[in-house]
Amino acid sequence: MHSNNSVLVTAKSTTIHRLAAQVEQLALSALHDEVSLELKPGLVCPSSVGSHSDMDYALFQKSIRAMQGYYAQICQLGFAQRPFSHLQQSGLHYEQQMLKATAQINTHKGAIFNLGFACAAVGQCIKKDLPLNSAQICQQLIQNWQSDLRYSLARNPLSHGQQMRKKYGIAGAIELVADGFQIIQHQALPCYQSTLLATGNHQLAALQTLVLLISQLSDTNIVWRGGMSALFIVQEMAQNFLNQGGVLQLNWQTQLHQMNQYFTEHRLSPGGSADLLGVTLFFYKVEHELCHHL
């Protein structure tokens, strides 16, 4: 009986090594798909730097390459049920790698945090032989790390997110992750799936989802640059676009160009929404490309 258990443990650890590599590939491809998406208001894409003067598409590509190894590592840490501090150390190490590659420009700090915990939660699902869907992944995140995220994680009072939290009382990335990505589970992922069903086009589905996130999220990046008034204006613009059918309407490109013009003129960048789009794309990929492993 003992030797049988040993065989099972060995088989499972071999499997997690292979699966963690697949999880990493899906995470990196989700980040690549997000930055490669054209017509995003205020955001970097292959043809535009959006509202940014210090970063471009090539820098994002360099940043993604610098994170290679991270998502596999944190998935395995999640699988092994390592302490919260180990996950933190992994994230901080790769944050330094990212900043080294980008000459200290923050391209993917949010993605290291958000997507990192999503990958750790996938590791937990694999450990417990749970279905790999967004609901289970988020449930594992809440069960395992919600308390640590809320009460143990040191918050930098000088970060934009924490300053906006203190000044306006709006939730930042930490709260969104600690609560199990509610906005993705209940709004972004259903939006992505229904738009994909209607159009058969992943780019259109991603754009529709991004605009939905902009319309719903109290994006601290927007508030930092333009205050609460800017947030209300862009949320209303995004909601109007969706009310008229979003990417399903005939002149959707013209409308997105106009929205982009407003964002760039006012130097607004919905970076928080972009981070959550990356997690949404990752969940979709996991559900459709990793779900047959068990």
CSV table of C-alpha atoms in Angstrom, one decimal:
chain,number,residue,atom,x,y,z
A,1,MET,CA,0.0,0.0,0.0
A,2,HIS,CA,2.8,2.4,0.9
A,3,SER,CA,4.6,1.8,-2.4
A,4,ASN,CA,1.4,2.4,-4.3
A,5,ASN,CA,1.0,5.7,-2.6
A,6,SER,CA,4.6,6.6,-3.5
A,7,VAL,CA,3.9,5.7,-7.1
A,8,LEU,CA,0.8,8.0,-7.1
A,9,VAL,CA,2.8,10.9,-5.5
A,10,THR,CA,5.6,10.5,-8.1
A,11,ALA,CA,3.1,10.4,-11.0
A,12,LYS,CA,1.3,13.4,-9.7
A,13,SER,CA,4.5,15.4,-9.3
A,14,THR,CA,5.6,14.5,-12.8
A,15,THR,CA,2.2,15.6,-14.0
A,16,ILE,CA,2.2,18.9,-12.2
A,17,HIS,CA,5.6,19.7,-13.8
A,18,ARG,CA,4.1,19.2,-17.3
A,19,LEU,CA,0.8,20.9,-16.5
A,20,ALA,CA,2.6,23.9,-14.8
A,21,ALA,CA,4.5,24.4,-18.1
A,22,GLN,CA,1.2,24.4,-20.0
A,23,VAL,CA,-0.4,26.8,-17.5
A,24,GLU,CA,2.6,29.2,-18.0
A,25,GLN,CA,2.2,29.0,-21.8
A,26,LEU,CA,-1.5,29.9,-21.5
A,27,ALA,CA,-0.7,32.8,-19.1
A,28,LEU,CA,2.0,34.3,-21.3
A,29,SER,CA,-0.2,33.9,-24.4
A,30,ALA,CA,-3.0,35.7,-22.6
A,31,LEU,CA,-0.7,38.6,-21.9
A,32,HIS,CA,0.6,38.5,-25.5
A,33,ASP,CA,-3.0,38.5,-26.8
A,34,GLU,CA,-4.0,41.4,-24.6
A,35,VAL,CA,-1.1,43.7,-25.6
A,36,SER,CA,-1.5,42.7,-29.3
A,37,LEU,CA,-5.1,43.7,-29.4
A,38,GLU,CA,-5.6,46.8,-31.6
A,39,LEU,CA,-8.1,49.7,-31.0
A,40,LYS,CA,-7.8,49.7,-27.2
A,41,PRO,CA,-8.6,53.1,-25.8
A,42,GLY,CA,-5.5,54.7,-24.2
A,43,LEU,CA,-3.5,51.5,-24.2
A,44,VAL,CA,-0.3,50.2,-25.8
A,45,CYS,CA,-0.9,48.0,-28.9
A,46,PRO,CA,1.3,47.1,-31.9
A,47,SER,CA,0.3,50.3,-33.8
A,48,SER,CA,0.1,52.8,-30.9
A,49,VAL,CA,1.6,53.8,-27.6
A,50,GLY,CA,-1.9,55.0,-26.4
A,51,SER,CA,-1.7,57.5,-23.6
A,52,HIS,CA,1.9,56.5,-22.7
A,53,SER,CA,5.1,58.3,-23.4
A,54,ASP,CA,7.4,55.8,-21.7
A,55,MET,CA,6.4,52.4,-23.1
A,56,ASP,CA,5.6,50.8,-26.4
A,57,TYR,CA,4.7,47.4,-27.9
A,58,ALA,CA,8.4,46.2,-28.1
A,59,LEU,CA,8.8,47.0,-24.4
A,60,PHE,CA,5.8,44.9,-23.5
A,61,GLN,CA,7.2,42.0,-25.5
A,62,LYS,CA,10.5,42.3,-23.7
A,63,SER,CA,8.6,42.4,-20.3
A,64,ILE,CA,6.7,39.2,-21.2
A,65,ARG,CA,9.9,37.4,-22.0
A,66,ALA,CA,11.4,38.5,-18.7
A,67,MET,CA,8.6,36.7,-16.9
A,68,GLN,CA,9.3,33.3,-18.4
A,69,GLY,CA,9.4,30.7,-15.7
A,70,TYR,CA,7.2,32.7,-13.2
A,71,TYR,CA,3.8,31.3,-13.9
A,72,ALA,CA,5.0,27.7,-13.9
A,73,GLN,CA,6.8,28.3,-10.7
A,74,ILE,CA,3.8,29.9,-8.9
A,75,CYS,CA,1.5,27.2,-10.2
A,76,GLN,CA,3.7,24.6,-8.6
A,77,LEU,CA,3.9,26.6,-5.4
A,78,GLY,CA,0.1,26.6,-5.3
A,79,PHE,CA,0.0,22.9,-6.0
A,80,ALA,CA,2.5,22.2,-3.2
A,81,GLN,CA,0.5,24.4,-0.8
A,82,ARG,CA,3.5,26.5,0.1
A,83,PRO,CA,3.1,29.4,2.5
A,84,PHE,CA,1.8,32.7,1.3
A,85,SER,CA,5.3,34.2,1.8
A,86,HIS,CA,6.7,31.9,-0.8
A,87,LEU,CA,4.2,33.1,-3.4
A,88,GLN,CA,5.1,36.7,-2.5
A,89,GLN,CA,8.8,36.0,-2.9
A,90,SER,CA,8.3,34.5,-6.3
A,91,GLY,CA,6.2,37.5,-7.4
A,92,LEU,CA,8.8,40.0,-6.1
A,93,HIS,CA,11.7,38.1,-7.7
A,94,TYR,CA,10.0,38.2,-11.2
A,95,GLU,CA,8.9,41.8,-10.6
A,96,GLN,CA,12.6,42.7,-10.3
A,97,GLN,CA,13.3,40.7,-13.5
A,98,MET,CA,10.6,42.6,-15.3
A,99,LEU,CA,11.8,46.0,-14.1
A,100,LYS,CA,15.4,45.1,-15.1
A,101,ALA,CA,14.2,44.2,-18.6
A,102,THR,CA,12.2,47.4,-18.9
A,103,ALA,CA,14.7,49.9,-17.3
A,104,GLN,CA,12.4,50.3,-14.3
A,105,ILE,CA,9.2,50.9,-16.2
A,106,ASN,CA,6.2,49.2,-14.7
A,107,THR,CA,4.6,47.2,-17.6
A,108,HIS,CA,3.3,44.1,-15.9
A,109,LYS,CA,3.3,44.6,-12.1
A,110,GLY,CA,-0.5,44.1,-12.1
A,111,ALA,CA,-0.2,41.0,-14.3
A,112,ILE,CA,2.5,39.5,-12.0
A,113,PHE,CA,0.1,39.8,-9.1
A,114,ASN,CA,-3.3,39.1,-10.6
A,115,LEU,CA,-2.3,36.3,-13.0
A,116,GLY,CA,0.2,34.9,-10.5
A,117,PHE,CA,-2.5,34.2,-7.9
A,118,ALA,CA,-4.8,32.8,-10.7
A,119,CYS,CA,-2.0,30.3,-11.6
A,120,ALA,CA,-1.4,29.3,-8.0
A,121,ALA,CA,-5.1,28.6,-7.7
A,122,VAL,CA,-5.0,26.5,-10.8
A,123,GLY,CA,-2.2,24.5,-9.0
A,124,GLN,CA,-4.6,24.0,-6.1
A,125,CYS,CA,-7.3,22.7,-8.5
A,126,ILE,CA,-4.9,20.2,-10.0
A,127,LYS,CA,-3.8,19.1,-6.5
A,128,LYS,CA,-7.4,18.4,-5.5
A,129,ASP,CA,-8.6,17.0,-8.9
A,130,LEU,CA,-11.1,19.8,-9.3
A,131,PRO,CA,-12.6,20.8,-12.6
A,132,LEU,CA,-10.5,23.6,-14.2
A,133,ASN,CA,-13.1,26.3,-14.6
A,134,SER,CA,-13.1,29.9,-13.5
A,135,ALA,CA,-15.5,29.2,-10.6
A,136,GLN,CA,-13.3,26.5,-9.1
A,137,ILE,CA,-10.1,28.5,-9.6
A,138,CYS,CA,-11.6,31.5,-7.9
A,139,GLN,CA,-13.0,29.4,-5.1
A,140,GLN,CA,-9.5,28.0,-4.4
A,141,LEU,CA,-8.1,31.5,-4.5
A,142,ILE,CA,-10.6,32.6,-1.8
A,143,GLN,CA,-10.2,29.5,0.3
A,144,ASN,CA,-6.4,29.5,0.3
A,145,TRP,CA,-5.3,33.1,0.2
A,146,GLN,CA,-8.1,35.6,0.8
A,147,SER,CA,-7.2,36.0,4.4
A,148,ASP,CA,-3.5,36.5,3.7
A,149,LEU,CA,-4.3,39.0,0.9
A,150,ARG,CA,-6.6,41.0,3.1
A,151,TYR,CA,-4.7,41.0,6.3
A,152,SER,CA,-1.0,39.9,5.8
A,153,LEU,CA,0.0,41.6,2.6
A,154,ALA,CA,2.0,44.7,3.3
A,155,ARG,CA,0.4,47.6,1.3
A,156,ASN,CA,2.7,50.3,-0.1
A,157,PRO,CA,1.0,53.6,1.0
A,158,LEU,CA,2.8,55.4,-1.8
A,159,SER,CA,1.4,53.2,-4.6
A,160,HIS,CA,-1.1,54.9,-6.9
A,161,GLY,CA,-3.7,52.2,-6.0
A,162,GLN,CA,-3.3,52.7,-2.2
A,163,GLN,CA,-3.4,56.5,-2.5
A,164,MET,CA,-6.6,56.3,-4.5
A,165,ARG,CA,-8.0,53.8,-2.0
A,166,LYS,CA,-7.3,56.1,0.9
A,167,LYS,CA,-8.6,59.2,-0.9
A,168,TYR,CA,-11.7,57.9,-2.6
A,169,GLY,CA,-12.3,54.5,-0.8
A,170,ILE,CA,-12.1,52.6,-4.1
A,171,ALA,CA,-11.0,48.9,-4.2
A,172,GLY,CA,-7.7,48.1,-5.9
A,173,ALA,CA,-6.1,45.0,-7.3
A,174,ILE,CA,-5.6,43.4,-4.0
A,175,GLU,CA,-9.3,43.5,-3.1
A,176,LEU,CA,-10.3,42.2,-6.5
A,177,VAL,CA,-8.0,39.2,-6.3
A,178,ALA,CA,-8.9,38.5,-2.6
A,179,ASP,CA,-12.6,38.4,-3.5
A,180,GLY,CA,-11.9,35.9,-6.3
A,181,PHE,CA,-12.2,38.1,-9.4
A,182,GLN,CA,-16.0,38.6,-9.0
A,183,ILE,CA,-16.1,41.0,-11.9
A,184,ILE,CA,-14.5,38.5,-14.2
A,185,GLN,CA,-16.6,35.5,-13.1
A,186,HIS,CA,-19.9,37.3,-13.3
A,187,GLN,CA,-19.4,39.9,-16.1
A,188,ALA,CA,-16.2,39.8,-18.1
A,189,LEU,CA,-16.0,36.1,-18.9
A,190,PRO,CA,-19.7,35.8,-19.8
A,191,CYS,CA,-19.3,38.9,-22.0
A,192,TYR,CA,-16.3,37.3,-23.8
A,193,GLN,CA,-18.1,34.0,-24.3
A,194,SER,CA,-21.3,35.6,-25.7
A,195,THR,CA,-19.5,38.0,-28.0
A,196,LEU,CA,-17.3,35.1,-29.3
A,197,LEU,CA,-20.4,33.1,-29.9
A,198,ALA,CA,-22.0,36.0,-31.8
A,199,THR,CA,-19.0,36.9,-33.9
A,200,GLY,CA,-16.7,33.9,-34.0
A,201,ASN,CA,-13.8,36.4,-33.5
A,202,HIS,CA,-11.5,36.4,-30.4
A,203,GLN,CA,-10.3,39.9,-31.0
A,204,LEU,CA,-13.8,41.3,-31.1
A,205,ALA,CA,-14.7,39.4,-28.0
A,206,ALA,CA,-11.7,40.7,-26.2
A,207,LEU,CA,-12.4,44.3,-27.2
A,208,GLN,CA,-16.1,44.0,-26.1
A,209,THR,CA,-14.9,42.6,-22.8
A,210,LEU,CA,-12.3,45.4,-22.3
A,211,VAL,CA,-15.0,48.1,-22.8
A,212,LEU,CA,-17.2,46.2,-20.4
A,213,LEU,CA,-14.5,46.2,-17.8
A,214,ILE,CA,-13.8,50.0,-18.4
A,215,SER,CA,-17.6,50.6,-17.9
A,216,GLN,CA,-17.7,48.7,-14.5
A,217,LEU,CA,-14.3,48.9,-12.9
A,218,SER,CA,-13.2,51.7,-10.6
A,219,ASP,CA,-9.9,51.7,-12.3
A,220,THR,CA,-7.3,53.3,-10.0
A,221,ASN,CA,-5.1,54.1,-13.1
A,222,ILE,CA,-7.8,56.3,-14.5
A,223,VAL,CA,-8.5,58.0,-11.1
A,224,TRP,CA,-4.8,58.6,-10.5
A,225,ARG,CA,-4.4,60.4,-13.8
A,226,GLY,CA,-7.8,62.2,-14.0
A,227,GLY,CA,-9.6,62.0,-10.7
A,228,MET,CA,-13.1,60.6,-10.1
A,229,SER,CA,-14.6,62.9,-12.7
A,230,ALA,CA,-12.5,61.3,-15.4
A,231,LEU,CA,-13.6,57.8,-14.2
A,232,PHE,CA,-17.3,58.7,-14.4
A,233,ILE,CA,-16.8,60.2,-17.9
A,234,VAL,CA,-15.0,57.1,-19.3
A,235,GLN,CA,-17.4,54.7,-17.6
A,236,GLU,CA,-20.3,56.5,-19.2
A,237,MET,CA,-18.6,56.5,-22.6
A,238,ALA,CA,-17.9,52.8,-22.4
A,239,GLN,CA,-21.5,52.1,-21.2
A,240,ASN,CA,-22.9,54.1,-24.2
A,241,PHE,CA,-20.8,52.1,-26.6
A,242,LEU,CA,-22.1,48.8,-25.1
A,243,ASN,CA,-25.7,50.1,-25.0
A,244,GLN,CA,-25.5,50.7,-28.8
A,245,GLY,CA,-24.3,47.1,-29.3
A,246,GLY,CA,-20.6,47.5,-28.8
A,247,VAL,CA,-18.6,45.7,-31.5
A,248,LEU,CA,-21.8,44.2,-32.9
A,249,GLN,CA,-22.8,47.6,-34.3
A,250,LEU,CA,-21.8,48.8,-37.8
A,251,ASN,CA,-19.7,51.8,-36.9
A,252,TRP,CA,-18.0,50.4,-33.8
A,253,GLN,CA,-14.5,51.2,-35.1
A,254,THR,CA,-15.4,54.9,-35.4
A,255,GLN,CA,-16.8,55.0,-31.9
A,256,LEU,CA,-13.7,53.3,-30.5
A,257,HIS,CA,-11.4,55.7,-32.3
A,258,GLN,CA,-13.4,58.6,-30.7
A,259,MET,CA,-13.1,57.0,-27.3
A,260,ASN,CA,-9.4,56.5,-27.9
A,261,GLN,CA,-9.0,60.1,-28.9
A,262,TYR,CA,-10.5,61.2,-25.6
A,263,PHE,CA,-8.3,58.9,-23.6
A,264,THR,CA,-5.1,60.0,-25.3
A,265,GLU,CA,-6.0,63.7,-25.2
A,266,HIS,CA,-6.5,63.4,-21.4
A,267,ARG,CA,-3.6,61.0,-20.9
A,268,LEU,CA,-5.9,58.4,-19.4
A,269,SER,CA,-4.9,54.7,-19.4
A,270,PRO,CA,-7.3,51.9,-18.3
A,271,GLY,CA,-4.4,49.7,-17.1
A,272,GLY,CA,-6.5,48.0,-14.4
A,273,SER,CA,-9.0,46.9,-17.0
A,274,ALA,CA,-6.3,45.7,-19.3
A,275,ASP,CA,-4.8,43.6,-16.4
A,276,LEU,CA,-8.3,42.0,-15.8
A,277,LEU,CA,-8.8,41.4,-19.5
A,278,GLY,CA,-5.5,39.3,-19.4
A,279,VAL,CA,-6.9,37.2,-16.5
A,280,THR,CA,-10.2,36.8,-18.4
A,281,LEU,CA,-8.4,35.5,-21.5
A,282,PHE,CA,-6.3,33.2,-19.3
A,283,PHE,CA,-9.5,31.7,-17.6
A,284,TYR,CA,-11.0,31.1,-21.1
A,285,LYS,CA,-7.8,29.4,-22.3
A,286,VAL,CA,-7.6,27.2,-19.2
A,287,GLU,CA,-11.3,26.2,-19.5
A,288,HIS,CA,-10.9,25.3,-23.2
A,289,GLU,CA,-7.3,24.1,-23.5
A,290,LEU,CA,-6.4,22.6,-20.1
A,291,CYS,CA,-9.7,21.1,-19.0
A,292,HIS,CA,-9.1,17.6,-20.4
A,293,HIS,CA,-6.0,16.8,-18.3
A,294,LEU,CA,-7.7,14.9,-15.5
